[in-house]
PDB file of C-alpha atoms in Angstrom:
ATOM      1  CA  UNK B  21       0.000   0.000   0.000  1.00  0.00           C
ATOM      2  CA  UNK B  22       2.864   2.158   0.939  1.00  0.00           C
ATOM      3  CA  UNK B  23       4.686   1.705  -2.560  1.00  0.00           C
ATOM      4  CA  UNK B  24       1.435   2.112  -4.059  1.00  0.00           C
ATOM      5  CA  UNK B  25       0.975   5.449  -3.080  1.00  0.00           C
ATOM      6  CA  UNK B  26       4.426   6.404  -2.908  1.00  0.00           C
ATOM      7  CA  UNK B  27       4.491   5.848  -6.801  1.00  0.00           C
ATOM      8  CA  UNK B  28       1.392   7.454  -6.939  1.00  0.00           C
ATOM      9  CA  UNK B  29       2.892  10.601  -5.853  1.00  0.00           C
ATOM     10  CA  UNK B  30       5.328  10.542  -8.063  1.00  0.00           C
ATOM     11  CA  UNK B  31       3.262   9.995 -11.181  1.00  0.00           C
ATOM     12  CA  UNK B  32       1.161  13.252 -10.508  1.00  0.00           C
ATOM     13  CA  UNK B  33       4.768  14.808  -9.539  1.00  0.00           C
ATOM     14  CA  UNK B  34       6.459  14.021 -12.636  1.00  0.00           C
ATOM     15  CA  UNK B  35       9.193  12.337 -10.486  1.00  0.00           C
ATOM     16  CA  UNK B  36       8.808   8.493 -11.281  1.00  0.00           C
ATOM     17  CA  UNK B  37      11.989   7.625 -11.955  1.00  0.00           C
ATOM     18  CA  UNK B  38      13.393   4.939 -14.862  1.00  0.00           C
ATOM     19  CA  UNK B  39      17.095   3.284 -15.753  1.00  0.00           C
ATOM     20  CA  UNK B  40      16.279   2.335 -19.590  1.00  0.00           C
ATOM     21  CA  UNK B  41      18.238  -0.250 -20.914  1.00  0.00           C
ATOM     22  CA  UNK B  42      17.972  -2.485 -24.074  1.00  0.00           C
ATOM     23  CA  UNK B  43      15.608  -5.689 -22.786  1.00  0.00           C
ATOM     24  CA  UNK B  44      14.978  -8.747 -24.778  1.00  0.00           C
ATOM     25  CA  UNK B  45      11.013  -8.613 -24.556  1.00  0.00           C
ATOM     26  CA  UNK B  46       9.828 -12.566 -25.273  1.00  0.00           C
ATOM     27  CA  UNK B  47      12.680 -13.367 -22.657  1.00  0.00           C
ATOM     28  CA  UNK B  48      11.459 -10.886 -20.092  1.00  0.00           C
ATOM     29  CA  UNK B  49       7.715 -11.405 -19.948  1.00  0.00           C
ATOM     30  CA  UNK B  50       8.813 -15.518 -19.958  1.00  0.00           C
ATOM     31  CA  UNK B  51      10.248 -15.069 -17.063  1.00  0.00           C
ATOM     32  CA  UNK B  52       7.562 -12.631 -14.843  1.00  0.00           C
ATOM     33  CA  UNK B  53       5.365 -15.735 -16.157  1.00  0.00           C
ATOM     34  CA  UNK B  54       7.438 -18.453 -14.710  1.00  0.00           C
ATOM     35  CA  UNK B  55       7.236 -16.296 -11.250  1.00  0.00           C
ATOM     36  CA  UNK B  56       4.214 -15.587 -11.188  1.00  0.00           C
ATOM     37  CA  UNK B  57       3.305 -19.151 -12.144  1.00  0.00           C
ATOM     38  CA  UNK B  58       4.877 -20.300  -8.937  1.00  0.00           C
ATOM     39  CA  UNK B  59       2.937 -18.170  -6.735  1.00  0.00           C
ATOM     40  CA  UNK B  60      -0.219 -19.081  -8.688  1.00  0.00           C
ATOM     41  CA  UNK B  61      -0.853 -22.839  -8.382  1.00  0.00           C
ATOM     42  CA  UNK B  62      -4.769 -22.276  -9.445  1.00  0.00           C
ATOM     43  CA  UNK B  63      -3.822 -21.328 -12.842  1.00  0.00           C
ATOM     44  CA  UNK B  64      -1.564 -22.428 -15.838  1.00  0.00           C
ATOM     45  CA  UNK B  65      -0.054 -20.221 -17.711  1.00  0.00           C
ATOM     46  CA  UNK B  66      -0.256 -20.200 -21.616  1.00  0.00           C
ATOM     47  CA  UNK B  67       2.853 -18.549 -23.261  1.00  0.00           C
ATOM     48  CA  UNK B  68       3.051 -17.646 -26.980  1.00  0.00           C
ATOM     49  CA  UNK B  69       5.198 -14.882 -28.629  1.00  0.00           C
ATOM     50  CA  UNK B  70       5.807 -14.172 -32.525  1.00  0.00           C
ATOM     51  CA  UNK B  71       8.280 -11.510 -31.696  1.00  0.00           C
ATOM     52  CA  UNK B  72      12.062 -11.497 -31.099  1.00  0.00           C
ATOM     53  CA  UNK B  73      11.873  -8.061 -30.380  1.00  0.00           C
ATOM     54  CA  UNK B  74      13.962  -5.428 -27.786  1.00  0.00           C
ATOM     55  CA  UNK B  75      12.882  -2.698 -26.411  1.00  0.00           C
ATOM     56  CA  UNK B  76      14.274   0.047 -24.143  1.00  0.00           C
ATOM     57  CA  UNK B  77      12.681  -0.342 -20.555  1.00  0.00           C
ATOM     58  CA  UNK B  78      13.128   0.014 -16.939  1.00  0.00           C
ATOM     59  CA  UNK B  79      13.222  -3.685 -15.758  1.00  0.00           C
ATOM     60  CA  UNK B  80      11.905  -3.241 -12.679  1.00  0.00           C
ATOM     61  CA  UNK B  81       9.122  -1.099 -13.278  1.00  0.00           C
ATOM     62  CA  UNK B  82       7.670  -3.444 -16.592  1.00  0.00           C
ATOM     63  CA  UNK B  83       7.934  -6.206 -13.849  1.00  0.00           C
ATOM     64  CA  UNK B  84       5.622  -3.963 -11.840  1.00  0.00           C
ATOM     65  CA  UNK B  85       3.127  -3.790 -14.663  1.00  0.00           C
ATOM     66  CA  UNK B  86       3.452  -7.393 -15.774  1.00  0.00           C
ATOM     67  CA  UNK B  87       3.013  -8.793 -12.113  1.00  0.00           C
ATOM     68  CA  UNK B  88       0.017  -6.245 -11.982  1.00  0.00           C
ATOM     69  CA  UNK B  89      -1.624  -7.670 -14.736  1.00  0.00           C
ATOM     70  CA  UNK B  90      -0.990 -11.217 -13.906  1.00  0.00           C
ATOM     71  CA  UNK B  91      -2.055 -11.430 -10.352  1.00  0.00           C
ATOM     72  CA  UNK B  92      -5.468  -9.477 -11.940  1.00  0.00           C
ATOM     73  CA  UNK B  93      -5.877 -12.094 -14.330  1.00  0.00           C
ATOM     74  CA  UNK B  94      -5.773 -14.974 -11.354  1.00  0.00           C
ATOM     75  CA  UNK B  95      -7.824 -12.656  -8.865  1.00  0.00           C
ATOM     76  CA  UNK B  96     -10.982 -12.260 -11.137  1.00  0.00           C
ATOM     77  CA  UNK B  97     -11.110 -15.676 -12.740  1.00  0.00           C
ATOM     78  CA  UNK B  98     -11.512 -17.668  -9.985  1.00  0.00           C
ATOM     79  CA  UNK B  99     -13.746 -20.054 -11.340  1.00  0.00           C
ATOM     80  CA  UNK B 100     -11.417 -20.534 -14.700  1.00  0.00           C
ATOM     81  CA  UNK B 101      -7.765 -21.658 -14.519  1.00  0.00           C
ATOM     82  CA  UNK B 102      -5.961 -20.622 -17.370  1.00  0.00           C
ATOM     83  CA  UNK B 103      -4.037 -17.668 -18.422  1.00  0.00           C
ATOM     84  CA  UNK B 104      -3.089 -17.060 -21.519  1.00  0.00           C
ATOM     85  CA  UNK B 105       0.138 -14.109 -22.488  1.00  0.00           C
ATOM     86  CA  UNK B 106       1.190 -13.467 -26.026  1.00  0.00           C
ATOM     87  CA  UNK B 107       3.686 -11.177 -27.387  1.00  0.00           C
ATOM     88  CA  UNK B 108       3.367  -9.998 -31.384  1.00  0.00           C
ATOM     89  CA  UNK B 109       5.031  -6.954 -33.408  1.00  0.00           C
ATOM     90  CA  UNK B 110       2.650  -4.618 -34.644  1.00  0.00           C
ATOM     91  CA  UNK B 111       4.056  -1.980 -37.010  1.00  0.00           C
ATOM     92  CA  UNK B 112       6.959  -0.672 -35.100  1.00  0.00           C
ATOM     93  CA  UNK B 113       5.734  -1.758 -31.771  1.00  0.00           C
ATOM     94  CA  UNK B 114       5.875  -4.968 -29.623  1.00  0.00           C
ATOM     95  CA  UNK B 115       2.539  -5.988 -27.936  1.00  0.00           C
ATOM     96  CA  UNK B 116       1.833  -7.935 -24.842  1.00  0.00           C
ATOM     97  CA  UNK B 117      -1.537  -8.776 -23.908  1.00  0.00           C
ATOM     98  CA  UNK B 118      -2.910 -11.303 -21.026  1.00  0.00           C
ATOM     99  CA  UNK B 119      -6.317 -12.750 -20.999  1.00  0.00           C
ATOM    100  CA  UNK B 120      -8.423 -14.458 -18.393  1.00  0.00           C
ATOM    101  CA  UNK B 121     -11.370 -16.143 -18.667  1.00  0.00           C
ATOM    102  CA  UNK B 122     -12.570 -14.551 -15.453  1.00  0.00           C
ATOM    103  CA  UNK B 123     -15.783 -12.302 -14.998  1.00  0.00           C
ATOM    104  CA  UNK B 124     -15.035  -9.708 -17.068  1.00  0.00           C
ATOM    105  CA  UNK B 125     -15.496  -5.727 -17.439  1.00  0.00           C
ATOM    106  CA  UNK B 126     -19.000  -4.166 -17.947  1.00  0.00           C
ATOM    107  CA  UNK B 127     -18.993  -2.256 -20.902  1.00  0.00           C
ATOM    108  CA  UNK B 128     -19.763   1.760 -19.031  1.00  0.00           C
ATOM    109  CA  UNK B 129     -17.123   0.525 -16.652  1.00  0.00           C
ATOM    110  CA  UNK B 130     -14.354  -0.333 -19.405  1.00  0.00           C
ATOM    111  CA  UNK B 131     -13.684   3.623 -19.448  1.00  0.00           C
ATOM    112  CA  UNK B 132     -12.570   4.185 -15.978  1.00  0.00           C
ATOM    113  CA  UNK B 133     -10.716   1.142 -15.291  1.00  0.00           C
ATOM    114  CA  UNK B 134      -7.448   3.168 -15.736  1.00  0.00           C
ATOM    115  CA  UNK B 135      -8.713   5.538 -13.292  1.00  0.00           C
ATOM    116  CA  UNK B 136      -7.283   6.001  -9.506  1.00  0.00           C
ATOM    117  CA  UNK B 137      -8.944   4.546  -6.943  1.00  0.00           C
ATOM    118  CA  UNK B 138     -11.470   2.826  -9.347  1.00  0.00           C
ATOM    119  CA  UNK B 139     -12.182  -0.941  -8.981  1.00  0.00           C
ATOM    120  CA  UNK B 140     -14.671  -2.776 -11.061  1.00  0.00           C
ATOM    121  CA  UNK B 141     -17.973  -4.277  -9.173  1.00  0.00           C
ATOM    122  CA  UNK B 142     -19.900  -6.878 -11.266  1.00  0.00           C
ATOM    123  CA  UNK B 143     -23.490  -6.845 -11.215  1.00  0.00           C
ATOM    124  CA  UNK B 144     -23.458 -10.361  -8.842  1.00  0.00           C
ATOM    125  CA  UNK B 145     -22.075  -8.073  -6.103  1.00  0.00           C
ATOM    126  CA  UNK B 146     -18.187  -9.702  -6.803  1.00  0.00           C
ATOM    127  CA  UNK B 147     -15.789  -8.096  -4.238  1.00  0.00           C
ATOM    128  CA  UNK B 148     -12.182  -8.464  -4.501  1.00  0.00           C
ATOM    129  CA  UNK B 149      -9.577  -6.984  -2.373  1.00  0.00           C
ATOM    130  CA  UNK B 150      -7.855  -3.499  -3.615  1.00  0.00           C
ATOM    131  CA  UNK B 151      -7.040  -0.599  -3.521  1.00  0.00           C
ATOM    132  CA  UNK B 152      -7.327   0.227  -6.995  1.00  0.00           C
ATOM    133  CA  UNK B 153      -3.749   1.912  -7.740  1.00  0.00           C
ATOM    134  CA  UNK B 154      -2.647  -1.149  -9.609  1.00  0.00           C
ATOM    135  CA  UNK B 155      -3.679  -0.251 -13.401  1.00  0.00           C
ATOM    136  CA  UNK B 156      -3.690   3.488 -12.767  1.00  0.00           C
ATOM    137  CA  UNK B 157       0.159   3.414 -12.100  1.00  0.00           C
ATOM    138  CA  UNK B 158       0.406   0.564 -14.536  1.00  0.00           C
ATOM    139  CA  UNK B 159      -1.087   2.349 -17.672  1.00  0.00           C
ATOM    140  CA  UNK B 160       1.538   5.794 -16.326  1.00  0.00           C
ATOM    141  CA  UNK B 161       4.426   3.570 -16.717  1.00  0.00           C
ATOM    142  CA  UNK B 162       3.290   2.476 -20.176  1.00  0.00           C
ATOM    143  CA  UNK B 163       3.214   5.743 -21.471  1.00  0.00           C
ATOM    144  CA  UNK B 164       6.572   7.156 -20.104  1.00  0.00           C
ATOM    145  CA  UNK B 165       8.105   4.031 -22.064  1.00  0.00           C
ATOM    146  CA  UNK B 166       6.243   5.644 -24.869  1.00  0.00           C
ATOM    147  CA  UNK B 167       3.436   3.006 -24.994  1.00  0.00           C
ATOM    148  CA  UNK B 168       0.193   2.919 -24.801  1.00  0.00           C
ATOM    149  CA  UNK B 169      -2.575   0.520 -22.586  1.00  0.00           C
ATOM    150  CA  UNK B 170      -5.687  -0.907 -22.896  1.00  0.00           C
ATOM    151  CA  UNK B 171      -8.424  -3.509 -22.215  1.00  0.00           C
ATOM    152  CA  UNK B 172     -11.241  -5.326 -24.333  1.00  0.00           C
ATOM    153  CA  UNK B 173     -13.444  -7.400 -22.109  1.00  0.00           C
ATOM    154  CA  UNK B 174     -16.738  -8.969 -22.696  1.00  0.00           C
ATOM    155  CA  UNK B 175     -18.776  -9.387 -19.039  1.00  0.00           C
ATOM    156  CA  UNK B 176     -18.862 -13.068 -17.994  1.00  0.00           C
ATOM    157  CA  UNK B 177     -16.526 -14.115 -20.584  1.00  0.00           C
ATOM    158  CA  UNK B 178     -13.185 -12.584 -19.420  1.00  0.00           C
ATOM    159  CA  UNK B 179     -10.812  -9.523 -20.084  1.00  0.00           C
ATOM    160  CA  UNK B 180      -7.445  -9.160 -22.263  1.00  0.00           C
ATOM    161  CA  UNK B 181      -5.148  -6.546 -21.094  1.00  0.00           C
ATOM    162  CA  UNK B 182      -2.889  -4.907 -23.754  1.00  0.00           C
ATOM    163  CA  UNK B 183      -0.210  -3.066 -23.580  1.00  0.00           C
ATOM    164  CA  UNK B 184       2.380  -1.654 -26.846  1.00  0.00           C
ATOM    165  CA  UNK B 185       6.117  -0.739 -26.337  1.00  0.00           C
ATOM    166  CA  UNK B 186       8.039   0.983 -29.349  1.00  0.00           C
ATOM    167  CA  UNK B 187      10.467  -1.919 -30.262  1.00  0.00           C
ATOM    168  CA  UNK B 188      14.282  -1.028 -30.903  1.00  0.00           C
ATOM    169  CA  UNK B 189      15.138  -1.621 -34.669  1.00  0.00           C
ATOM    170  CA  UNK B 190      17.969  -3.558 -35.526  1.00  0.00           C
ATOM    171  CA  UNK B 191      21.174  -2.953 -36.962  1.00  0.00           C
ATOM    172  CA  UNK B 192      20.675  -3.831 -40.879  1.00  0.00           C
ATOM    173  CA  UNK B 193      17.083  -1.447 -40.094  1.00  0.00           C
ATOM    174  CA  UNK B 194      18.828   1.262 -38.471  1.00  0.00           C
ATOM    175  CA  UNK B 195      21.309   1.326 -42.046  1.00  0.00           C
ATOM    176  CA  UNK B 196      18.309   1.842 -44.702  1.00  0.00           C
TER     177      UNK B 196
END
């Protein structure tokens, strides 16, 4: 709670600090998965990736937003047990989205999700513990890498978190 609204503080200060440095994206999000994994014994994990991408990134703080989005996945799909993170290219970006099968986002709620303080009720009255910092400081990291995040969700069917991250092009690219 304390590091929640710690970062918090920063993000409206303009003081949330990053150390960039060239990260090996399919690599990166495998591993978060295998950690979270552990900690998760009610759900498998389903990893796919089309990208061999890098991108520039503060380790630690795309952990933050991974681990964010993962433990969200587990915590409103209790009655499913599978997970499923993929990693494409689109245009000049990388990707990453995570979908559960959980309970999913009402559609008038889908706009505020990003929001501080804001956590999702579902018409059957579901209450989850929160403090609902999690995606608000999420989405703020995102977009100081330069990225941008989002959700599609159908209610009672599940949500899939997205998030992009400009990739870094490659040598023979960087010569044309």
């Amino acid at each position: 709670l304390v590091n929640y609204l710690l970062d918090v503080s920063k993000v409206q200060a303009g003081k949330l600090q990053f150390t960039l440095e060239k990260t090996d994206i399919t690599a990166f999000v495998r591993e978060v998965v295998r950690d979270i994994e552990q900690l998760a014994a009610s759900h498998r994990f389903q990893f796919e990736s089309t990208t061999a991408s890098r991108v520039l990134v503060d380790k630690d703080r795309l952990r933050q937003v991974l681990v964010n989005i993962l433990n969200n996945a587990v915590k409103y799909s209790s009655n499913a047990d599978k997970v499923v993170v993929t990693l494409r290219n689109e245009g000049t970006a990388i990707v990453v989205s995570t979908t559960d099968f959980g309970i999913g986002i009402p559609q008038e709620k889908r706009a505020k999700i990003f929001e501080r303080f804001y956590q999702v009720e579902g018409a059957k009255s579901y209450t989850y513990s929160g403090i609902g910092l999690g995606l608000y400081i999420s989405k703020e990291i995102i977009e100081k890498h330069n990225g941008k995040m989002w959700v599609e969700s159908e209610e009672g069917r599940g949500s899939t978190f997205f998030f992009s991250l400009p990739a870094i092009k490659n040598q023979y690219d960087q010569k044309k």
